[in-house]
mmCIF file of C-alpha atoms and ligand atoms in Angstrom:
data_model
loop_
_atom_site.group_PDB
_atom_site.id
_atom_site.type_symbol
_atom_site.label_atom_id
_atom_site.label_comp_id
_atom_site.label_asym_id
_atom_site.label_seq_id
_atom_site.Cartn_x
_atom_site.Cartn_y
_atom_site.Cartn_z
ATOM 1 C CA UNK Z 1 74.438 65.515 91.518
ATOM 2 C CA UNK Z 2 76.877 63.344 89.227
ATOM 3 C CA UNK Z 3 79.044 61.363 91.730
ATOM 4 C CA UNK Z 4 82.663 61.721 91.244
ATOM 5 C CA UNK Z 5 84.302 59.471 88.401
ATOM 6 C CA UNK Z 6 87.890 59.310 87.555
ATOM 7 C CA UNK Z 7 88.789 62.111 84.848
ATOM 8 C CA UNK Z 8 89.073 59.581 82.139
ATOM 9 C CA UNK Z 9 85.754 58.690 82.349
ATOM 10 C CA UNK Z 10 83.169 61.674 80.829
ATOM 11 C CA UNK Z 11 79.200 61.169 81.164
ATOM 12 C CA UNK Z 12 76.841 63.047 78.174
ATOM 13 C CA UNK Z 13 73.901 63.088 80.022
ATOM 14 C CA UNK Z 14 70.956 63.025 77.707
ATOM 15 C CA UNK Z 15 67.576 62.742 77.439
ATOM 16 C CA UNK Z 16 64.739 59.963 76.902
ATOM 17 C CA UNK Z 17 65.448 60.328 73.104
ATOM 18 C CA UNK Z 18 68.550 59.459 72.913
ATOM 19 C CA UNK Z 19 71.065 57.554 75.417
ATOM 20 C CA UNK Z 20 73.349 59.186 77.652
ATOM 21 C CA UNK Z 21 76.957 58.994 75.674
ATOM 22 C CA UNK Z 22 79.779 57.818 77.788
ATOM 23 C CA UNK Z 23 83.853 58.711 76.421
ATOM 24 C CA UNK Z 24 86.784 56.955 78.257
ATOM 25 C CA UNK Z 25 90.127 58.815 77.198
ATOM 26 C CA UNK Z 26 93.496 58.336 77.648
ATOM 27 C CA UNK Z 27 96.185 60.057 75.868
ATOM 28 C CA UNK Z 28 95.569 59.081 71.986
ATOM 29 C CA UNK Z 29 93.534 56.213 72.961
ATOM 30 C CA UNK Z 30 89.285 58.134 73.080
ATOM 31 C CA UNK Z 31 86.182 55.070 73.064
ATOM 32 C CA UNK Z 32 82.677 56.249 72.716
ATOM 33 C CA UNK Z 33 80.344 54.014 74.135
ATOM 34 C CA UNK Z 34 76.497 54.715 72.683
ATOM 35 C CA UNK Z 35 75.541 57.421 69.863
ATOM 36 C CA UNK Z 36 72.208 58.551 70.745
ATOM 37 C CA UNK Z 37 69.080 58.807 68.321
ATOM 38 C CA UNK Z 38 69.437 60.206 64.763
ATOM 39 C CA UNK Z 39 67.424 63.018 65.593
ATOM 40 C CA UNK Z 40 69.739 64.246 67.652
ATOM 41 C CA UNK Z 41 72.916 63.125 65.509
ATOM 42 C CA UNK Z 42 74.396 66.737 65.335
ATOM 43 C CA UNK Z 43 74.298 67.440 69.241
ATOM 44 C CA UNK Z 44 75.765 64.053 69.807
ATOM 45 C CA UNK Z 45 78.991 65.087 66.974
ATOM 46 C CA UNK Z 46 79.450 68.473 69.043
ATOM 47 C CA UNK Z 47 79.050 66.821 72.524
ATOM 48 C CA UNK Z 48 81.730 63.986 71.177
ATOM 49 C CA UNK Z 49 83.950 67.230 69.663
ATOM 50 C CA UNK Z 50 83.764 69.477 72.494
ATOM 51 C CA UNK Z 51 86.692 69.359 75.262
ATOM 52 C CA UNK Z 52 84.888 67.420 77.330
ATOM 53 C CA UNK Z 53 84.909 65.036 74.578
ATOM 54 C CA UNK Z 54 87.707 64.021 71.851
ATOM 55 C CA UNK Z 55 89.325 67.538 71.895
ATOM 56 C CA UNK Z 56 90.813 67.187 68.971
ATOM 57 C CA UNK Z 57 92.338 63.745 69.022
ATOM 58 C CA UNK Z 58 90.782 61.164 66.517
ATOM 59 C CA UNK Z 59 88.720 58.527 68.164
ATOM 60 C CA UNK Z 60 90.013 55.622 68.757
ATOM 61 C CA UNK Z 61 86.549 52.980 68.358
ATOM 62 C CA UNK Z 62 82.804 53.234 69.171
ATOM 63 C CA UNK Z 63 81.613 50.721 71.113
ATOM 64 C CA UNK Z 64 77.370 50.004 71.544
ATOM 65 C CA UNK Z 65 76.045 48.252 74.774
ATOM 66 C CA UNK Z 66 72.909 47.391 72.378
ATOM 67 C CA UNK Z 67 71.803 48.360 69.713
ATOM 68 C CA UNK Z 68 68.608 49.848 69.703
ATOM 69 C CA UNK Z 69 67.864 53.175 68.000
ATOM 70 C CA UNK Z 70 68.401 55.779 70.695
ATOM 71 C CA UNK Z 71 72.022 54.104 71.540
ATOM 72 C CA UNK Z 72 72.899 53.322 67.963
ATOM 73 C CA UNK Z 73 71.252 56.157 65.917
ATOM 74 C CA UNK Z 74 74.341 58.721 65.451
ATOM 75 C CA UNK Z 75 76.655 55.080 64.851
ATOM 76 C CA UNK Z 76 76.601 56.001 61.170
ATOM 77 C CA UNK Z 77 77.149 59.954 61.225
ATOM 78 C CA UNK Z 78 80.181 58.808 63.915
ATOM 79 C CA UNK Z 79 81.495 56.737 61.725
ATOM 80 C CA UNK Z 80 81.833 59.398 58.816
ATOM 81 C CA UNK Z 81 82.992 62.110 61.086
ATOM 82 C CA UNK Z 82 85.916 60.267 62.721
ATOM 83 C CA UNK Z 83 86.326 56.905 60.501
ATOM 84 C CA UNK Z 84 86.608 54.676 64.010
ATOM 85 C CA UNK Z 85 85.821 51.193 63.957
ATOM 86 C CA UNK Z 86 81.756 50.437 65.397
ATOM 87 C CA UNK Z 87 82.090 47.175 67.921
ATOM 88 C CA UNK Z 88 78.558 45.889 69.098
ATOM 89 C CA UNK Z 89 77.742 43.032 71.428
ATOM 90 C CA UNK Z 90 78.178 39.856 69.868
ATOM 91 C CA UNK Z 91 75.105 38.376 70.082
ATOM 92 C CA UNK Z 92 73.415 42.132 68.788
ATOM 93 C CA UNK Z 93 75.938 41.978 65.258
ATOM 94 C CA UNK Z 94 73.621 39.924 63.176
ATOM 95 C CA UNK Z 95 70.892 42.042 63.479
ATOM 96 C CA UNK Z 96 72.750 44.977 62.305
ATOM 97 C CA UNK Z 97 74.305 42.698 59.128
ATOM 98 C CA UNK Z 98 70.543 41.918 58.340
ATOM 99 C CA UNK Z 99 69.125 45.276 59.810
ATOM 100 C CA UNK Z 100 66.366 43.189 61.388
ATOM 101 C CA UNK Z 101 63.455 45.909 61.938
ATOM 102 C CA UNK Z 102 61.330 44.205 63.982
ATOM 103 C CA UNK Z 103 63.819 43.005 66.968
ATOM 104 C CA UNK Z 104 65.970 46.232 66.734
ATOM 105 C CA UNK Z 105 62.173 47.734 67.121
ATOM 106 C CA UNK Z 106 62.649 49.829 64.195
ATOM 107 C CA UNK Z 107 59.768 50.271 61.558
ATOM 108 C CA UNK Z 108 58.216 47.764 63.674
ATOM 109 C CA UNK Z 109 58.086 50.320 66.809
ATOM 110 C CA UNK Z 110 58.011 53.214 64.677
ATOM 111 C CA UNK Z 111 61.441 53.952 64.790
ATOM 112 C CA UNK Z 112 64.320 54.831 62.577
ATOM 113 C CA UNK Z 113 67.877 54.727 62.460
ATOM 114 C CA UNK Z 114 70.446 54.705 59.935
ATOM 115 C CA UNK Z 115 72.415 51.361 59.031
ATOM 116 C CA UNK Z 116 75.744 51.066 60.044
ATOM 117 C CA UNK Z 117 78.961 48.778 59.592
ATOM 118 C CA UNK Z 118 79.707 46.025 62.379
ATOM 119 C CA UNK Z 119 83.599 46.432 62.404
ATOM 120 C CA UNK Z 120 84.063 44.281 65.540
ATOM 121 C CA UNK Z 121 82.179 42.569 68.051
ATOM 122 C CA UNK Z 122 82.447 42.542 71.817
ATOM 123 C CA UNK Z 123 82.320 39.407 73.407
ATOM 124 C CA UNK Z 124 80.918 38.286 76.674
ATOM 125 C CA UNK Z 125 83.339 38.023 79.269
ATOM 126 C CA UNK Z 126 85.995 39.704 77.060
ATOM 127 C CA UNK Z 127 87.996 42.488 78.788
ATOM 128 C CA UNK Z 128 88.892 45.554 76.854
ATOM 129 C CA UNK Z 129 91.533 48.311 77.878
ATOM 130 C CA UNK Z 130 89.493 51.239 77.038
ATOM 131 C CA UNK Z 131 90.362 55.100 77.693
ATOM 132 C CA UNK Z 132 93.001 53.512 80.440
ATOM 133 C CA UNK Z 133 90.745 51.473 82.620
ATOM 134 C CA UNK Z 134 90.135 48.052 82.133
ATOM 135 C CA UNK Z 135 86.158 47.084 81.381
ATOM 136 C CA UNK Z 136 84.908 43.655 81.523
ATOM 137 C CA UNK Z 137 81.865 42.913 79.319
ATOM 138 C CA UNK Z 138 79.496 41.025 80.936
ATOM 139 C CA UNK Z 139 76.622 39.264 79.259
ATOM 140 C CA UNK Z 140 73.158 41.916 80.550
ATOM 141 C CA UNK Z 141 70.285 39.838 78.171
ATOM 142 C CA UNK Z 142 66.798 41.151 78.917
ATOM 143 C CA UNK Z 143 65.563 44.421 77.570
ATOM 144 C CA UNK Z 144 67.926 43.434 74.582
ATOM 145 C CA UNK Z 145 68.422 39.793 74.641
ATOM 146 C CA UNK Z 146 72.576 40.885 73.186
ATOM 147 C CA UNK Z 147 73.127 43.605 75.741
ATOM 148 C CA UNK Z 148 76.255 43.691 77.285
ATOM 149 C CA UNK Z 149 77.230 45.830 80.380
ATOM 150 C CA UNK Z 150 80.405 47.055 80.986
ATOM 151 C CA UNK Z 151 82.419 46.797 84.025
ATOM 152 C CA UNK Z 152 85.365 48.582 85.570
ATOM 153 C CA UNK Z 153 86.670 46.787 88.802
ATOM 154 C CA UNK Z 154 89.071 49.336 90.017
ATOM 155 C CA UNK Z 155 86.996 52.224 90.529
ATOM 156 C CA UNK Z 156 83.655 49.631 90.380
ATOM 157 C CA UNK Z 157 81.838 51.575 87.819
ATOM 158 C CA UNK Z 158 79.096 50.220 85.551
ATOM 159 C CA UNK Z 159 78.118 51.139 82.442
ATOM 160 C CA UNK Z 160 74.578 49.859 82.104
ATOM 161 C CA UNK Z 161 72.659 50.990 79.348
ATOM 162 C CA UNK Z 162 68.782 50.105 79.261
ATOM 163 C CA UNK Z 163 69.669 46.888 81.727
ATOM 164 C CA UNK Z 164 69.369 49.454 85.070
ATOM 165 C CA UNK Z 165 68.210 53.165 85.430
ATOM 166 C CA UNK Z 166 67.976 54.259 89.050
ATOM 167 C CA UNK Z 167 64.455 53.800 88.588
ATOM 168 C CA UNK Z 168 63.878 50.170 86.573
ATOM 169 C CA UNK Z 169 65.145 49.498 83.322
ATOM 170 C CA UNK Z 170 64.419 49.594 79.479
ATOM 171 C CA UNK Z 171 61.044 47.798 78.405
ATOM 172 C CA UNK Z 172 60.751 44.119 77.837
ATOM 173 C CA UNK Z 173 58.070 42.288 75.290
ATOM 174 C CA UNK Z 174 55.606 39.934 77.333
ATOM 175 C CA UNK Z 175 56.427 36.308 77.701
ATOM 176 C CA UNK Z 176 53.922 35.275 75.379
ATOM 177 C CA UNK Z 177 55.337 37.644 72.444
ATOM 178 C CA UNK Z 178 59.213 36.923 73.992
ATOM 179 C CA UNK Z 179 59.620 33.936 76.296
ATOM 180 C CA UNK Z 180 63.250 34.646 77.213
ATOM 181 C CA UNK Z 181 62.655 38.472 77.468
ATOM 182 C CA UNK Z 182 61.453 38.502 81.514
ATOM 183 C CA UNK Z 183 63.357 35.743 83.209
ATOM 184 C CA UNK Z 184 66.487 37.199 80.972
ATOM 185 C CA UNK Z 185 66.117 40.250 82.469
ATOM 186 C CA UNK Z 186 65.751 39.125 86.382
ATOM 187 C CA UNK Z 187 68.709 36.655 85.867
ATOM 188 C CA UNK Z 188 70.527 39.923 84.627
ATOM 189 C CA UNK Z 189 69.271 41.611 87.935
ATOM 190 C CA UNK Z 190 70.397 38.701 89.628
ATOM 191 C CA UNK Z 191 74.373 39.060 87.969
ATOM 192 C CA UNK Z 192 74.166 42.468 89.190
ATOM 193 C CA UNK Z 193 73.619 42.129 92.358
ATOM 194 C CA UNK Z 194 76.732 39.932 92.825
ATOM 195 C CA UNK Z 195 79.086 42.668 91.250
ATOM 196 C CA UNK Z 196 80.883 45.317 93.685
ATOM 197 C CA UNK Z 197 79.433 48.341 92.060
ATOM 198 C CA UNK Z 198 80.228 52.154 93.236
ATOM 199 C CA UNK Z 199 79.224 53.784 90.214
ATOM 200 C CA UNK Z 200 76.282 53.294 87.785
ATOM 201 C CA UNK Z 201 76.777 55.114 84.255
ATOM 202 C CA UNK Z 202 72.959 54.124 83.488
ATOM 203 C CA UNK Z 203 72.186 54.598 79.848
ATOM 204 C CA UNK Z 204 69.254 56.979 80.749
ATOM 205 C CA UNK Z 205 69.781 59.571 83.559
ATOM 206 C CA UNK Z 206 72.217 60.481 85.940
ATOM 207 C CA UNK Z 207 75.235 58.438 87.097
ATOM 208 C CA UNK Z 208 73.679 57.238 90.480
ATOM 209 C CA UNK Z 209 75.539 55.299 93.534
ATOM 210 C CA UNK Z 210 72.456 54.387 95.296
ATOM 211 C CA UNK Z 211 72.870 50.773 93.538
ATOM 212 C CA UNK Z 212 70.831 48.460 96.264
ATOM 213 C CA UNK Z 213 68.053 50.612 95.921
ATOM 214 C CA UNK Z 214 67.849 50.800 92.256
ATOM 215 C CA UNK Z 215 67.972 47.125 92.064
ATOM 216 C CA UNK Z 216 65.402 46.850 94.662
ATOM 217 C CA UNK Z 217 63.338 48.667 92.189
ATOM 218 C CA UNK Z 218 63.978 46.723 89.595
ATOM 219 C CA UNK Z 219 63.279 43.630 91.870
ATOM 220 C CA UNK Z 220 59.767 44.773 92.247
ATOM 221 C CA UNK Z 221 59.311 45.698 88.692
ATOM 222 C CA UNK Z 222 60.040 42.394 87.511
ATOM 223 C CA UNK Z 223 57.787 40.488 90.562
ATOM 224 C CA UNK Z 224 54.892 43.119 89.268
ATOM 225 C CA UNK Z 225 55.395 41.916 85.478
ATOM 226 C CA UNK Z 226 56.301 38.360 86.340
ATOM 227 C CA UNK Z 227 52.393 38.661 88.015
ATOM 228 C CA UNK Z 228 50.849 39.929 84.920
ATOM 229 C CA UNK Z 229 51.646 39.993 81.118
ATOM 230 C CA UNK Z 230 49.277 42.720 80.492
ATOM 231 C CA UNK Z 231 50.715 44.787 82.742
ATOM 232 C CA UNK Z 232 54.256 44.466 80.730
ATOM 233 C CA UNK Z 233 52.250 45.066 77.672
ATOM 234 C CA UNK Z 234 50.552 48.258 79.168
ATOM 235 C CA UNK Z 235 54.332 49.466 79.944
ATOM 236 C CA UNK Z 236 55.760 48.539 77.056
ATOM 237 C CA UNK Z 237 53.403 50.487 74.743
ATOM 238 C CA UNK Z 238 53.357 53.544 76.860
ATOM 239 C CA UNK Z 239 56.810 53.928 77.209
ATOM 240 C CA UNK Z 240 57.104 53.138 73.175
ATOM 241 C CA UNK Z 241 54.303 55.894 72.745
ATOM 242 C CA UNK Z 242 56.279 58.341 75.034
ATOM 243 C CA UNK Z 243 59.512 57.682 72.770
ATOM 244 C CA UNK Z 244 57.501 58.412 69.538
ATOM 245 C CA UNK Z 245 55.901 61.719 71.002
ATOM 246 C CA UNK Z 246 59.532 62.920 71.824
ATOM 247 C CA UNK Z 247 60.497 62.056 68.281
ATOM 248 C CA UNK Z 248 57.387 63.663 66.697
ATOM 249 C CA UNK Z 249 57.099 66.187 69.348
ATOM 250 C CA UNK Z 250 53.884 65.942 68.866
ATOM 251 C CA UNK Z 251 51.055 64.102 67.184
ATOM 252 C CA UNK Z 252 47.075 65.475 66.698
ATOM 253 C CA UNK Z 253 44.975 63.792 69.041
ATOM 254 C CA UNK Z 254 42.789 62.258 66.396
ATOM 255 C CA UNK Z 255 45.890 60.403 64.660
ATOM 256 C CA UNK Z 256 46.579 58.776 67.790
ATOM 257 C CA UNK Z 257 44.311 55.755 67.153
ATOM 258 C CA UNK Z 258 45.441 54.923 63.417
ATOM 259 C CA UNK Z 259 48.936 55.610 64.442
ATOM 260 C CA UNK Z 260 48.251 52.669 67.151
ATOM 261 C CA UNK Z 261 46.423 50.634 64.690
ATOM 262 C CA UNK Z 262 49.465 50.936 61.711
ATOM 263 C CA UNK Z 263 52.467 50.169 64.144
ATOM 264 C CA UNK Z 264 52.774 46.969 64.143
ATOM 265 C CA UNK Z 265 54.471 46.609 67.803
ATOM 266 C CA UNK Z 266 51.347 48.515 69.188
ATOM 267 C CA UNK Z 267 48.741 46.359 66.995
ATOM 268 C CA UNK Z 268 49.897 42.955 68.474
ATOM 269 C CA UNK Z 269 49.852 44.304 71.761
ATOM 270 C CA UNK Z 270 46.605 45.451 71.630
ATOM 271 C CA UNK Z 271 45.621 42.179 69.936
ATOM 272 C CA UNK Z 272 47.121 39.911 72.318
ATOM 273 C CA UNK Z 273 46.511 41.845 75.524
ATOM 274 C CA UNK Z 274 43.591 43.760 75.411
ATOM 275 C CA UNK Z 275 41.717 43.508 72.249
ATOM 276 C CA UNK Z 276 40.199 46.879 72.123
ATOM 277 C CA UNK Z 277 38.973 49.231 69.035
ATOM 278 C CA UNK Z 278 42.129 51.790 67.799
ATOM 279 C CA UNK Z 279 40.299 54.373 69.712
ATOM 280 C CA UNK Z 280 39.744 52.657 73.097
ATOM 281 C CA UNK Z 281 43.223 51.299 73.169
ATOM 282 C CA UNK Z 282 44.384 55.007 72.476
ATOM 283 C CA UNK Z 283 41.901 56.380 75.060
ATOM 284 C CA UNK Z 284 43.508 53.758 77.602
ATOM 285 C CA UNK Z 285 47.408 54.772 77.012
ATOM 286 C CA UNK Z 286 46.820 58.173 76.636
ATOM 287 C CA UNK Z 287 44.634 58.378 79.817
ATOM 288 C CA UNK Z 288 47.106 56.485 81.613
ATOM 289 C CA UNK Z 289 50.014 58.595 80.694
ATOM 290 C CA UNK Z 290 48.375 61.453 81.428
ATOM 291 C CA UNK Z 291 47.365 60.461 84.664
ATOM 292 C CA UNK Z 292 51.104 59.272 85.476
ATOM 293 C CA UNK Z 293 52.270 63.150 84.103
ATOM 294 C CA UNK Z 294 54.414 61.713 81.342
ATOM 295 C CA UNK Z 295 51.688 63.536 78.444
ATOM 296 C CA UNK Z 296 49.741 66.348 78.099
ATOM 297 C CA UNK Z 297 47.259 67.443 75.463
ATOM 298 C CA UNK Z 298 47.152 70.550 73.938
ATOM 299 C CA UNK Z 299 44.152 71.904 72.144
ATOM 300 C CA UNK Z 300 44.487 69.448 69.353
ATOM 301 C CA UNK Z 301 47.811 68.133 69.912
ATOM 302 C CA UNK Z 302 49.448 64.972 72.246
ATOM 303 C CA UNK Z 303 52.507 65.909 73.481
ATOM 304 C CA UNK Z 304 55.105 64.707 75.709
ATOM 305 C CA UNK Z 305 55.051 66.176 79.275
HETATM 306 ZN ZN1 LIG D 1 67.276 49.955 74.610
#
């Protein structure tokens, strides 16, 4: 059940593939926040062209809340369909200019995206008159240590991304691979909190209004990780496994162990954390996942659930 937002504000709800996009219109003046994975480029164009989207009208800017593949994957196809200027958080701009793999957990995570210009950046704190409402940017480091958030105080809406889902929030490295990652991302909790929220516009999901909740979720996540670094590890790798299996579709059983042994994100995990042969550490995520109903195999096949 999508809770009631004002009719400038429309919600894409997508999948786990690619992020949920959000469009804030008023008049002449259309934003697009988040472009989804490349994958999924031309649903995101006719999603962005439909009625419920532009509708005609040119638009205006496209704005990121991070950049990581499934939010900024359809940036560049965007860009050459309506010519709008791409703003992304401040802090995330440099590492589009030097398409940093490894932090935007590209070819370092086994995932691709296609490089895009940095027109503009947003700002922390900055406030931005977007499809009519006013949204304050608020700093949401964590999951993406440049997130931003994006707040409307009027009707108290929040536009997330990967910093809250109803049900925890987008994966952080372990402390001993990313110091700031987990305290970043309980101090962003924390800022939350404080806010007067009605809304949440989460980047994956359904808008929810059950906000205490949800943060009491995401408490509890964070206590459980802040007890154990192998249990962010374990997460971390599943839910990067689960991401590649929705890309691939699917991927023979028997790859499953050099595929975790050639990705580098999965390799230091397993070096750091648990130090097991290519096949155990693929018998261990697999089993897990299966057990937790997110994959099933199929005669020779992985697949997602
Ligand atoms: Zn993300």
């Amino acid at each position: 059940m999508t809770p009631l937002l004002p009719p400038s504000v429309r919600v894409f709800v997508r999948d786990w593939l690619s992020a949920n996009q959000i469009v804030l219109k008023d008049g002449d003046d259309v934003v697009a926040i988040d472009s989804g994975y490349g994958k999924h480029v031309p649903l995101t164009l006719a999603l962005l062209a439909s009625r419920q989207g532009v509708d005609g009208k040119p638009l205006t800017r496209l704005v990121n809340t991070h950049c990581h593949a499934d939010h900024m994957g359809g940036n560049a196809a965007i860009k050459r369909a309506w010519g709008c200027p791409i703003a992304v958080p401040e802090g995330e701009a440099p590492l589009i200019e030097q398409w940093d793999t490894m932090t935007l957990l590209l070819d370092y995570a086994g995932q691709t995206a296609e490089c895009f210009p940095v027109d503009e950046v947003v700002r922390a704190n900055s406030t931005h008159v977007w499809g009519g409402l006013e949204w304050r940017a608020l700093a949401a480091p964590g999951h993406a240590m440049g997130a931003l958030v994006y707040y409307n105080p009027e009707h108290r809406i929040l536009i997330s991304g990967d910093a809250l889902w109803e049900n925890g929030y987008g994966i952080v490295m372990p402390p001993e691979m990313a110091p700031a990652a987990l305290p970043a991302a309980r101090t962003t909790l924390e800022m939350l909190a404080q806010l007067d929220i009605d809304v949440v516009i989460p980047g994956h999901g359904e808008p929810f209004r059950d906000v205490a909740p949800a943060l009491e979720r995401a408490f509890s996540r964070t206590a459980a990780f802040e007890q154990s670094s192998a249990r962010i590890a374990r997460h971390a790798a599943k839910a990067l496994l689960v991401f590649t299996l929705l890309d691939r579709e699917r991927m023979p059983l028997a790859e499953v162990p050099g595929y975790l042994d050639r990705v580098p994100v999965y390799r230091d995990l397993n070096a750091r954390y648990f130090e097991l042969a290519p096949a155990g550490f693929a018998e261990m995520l697999v089993g897990e996942l299966e057990r937790a109903g997110a994959v099933r195999r199929n005669g020779e096949f992985l697949k997602p659930a």
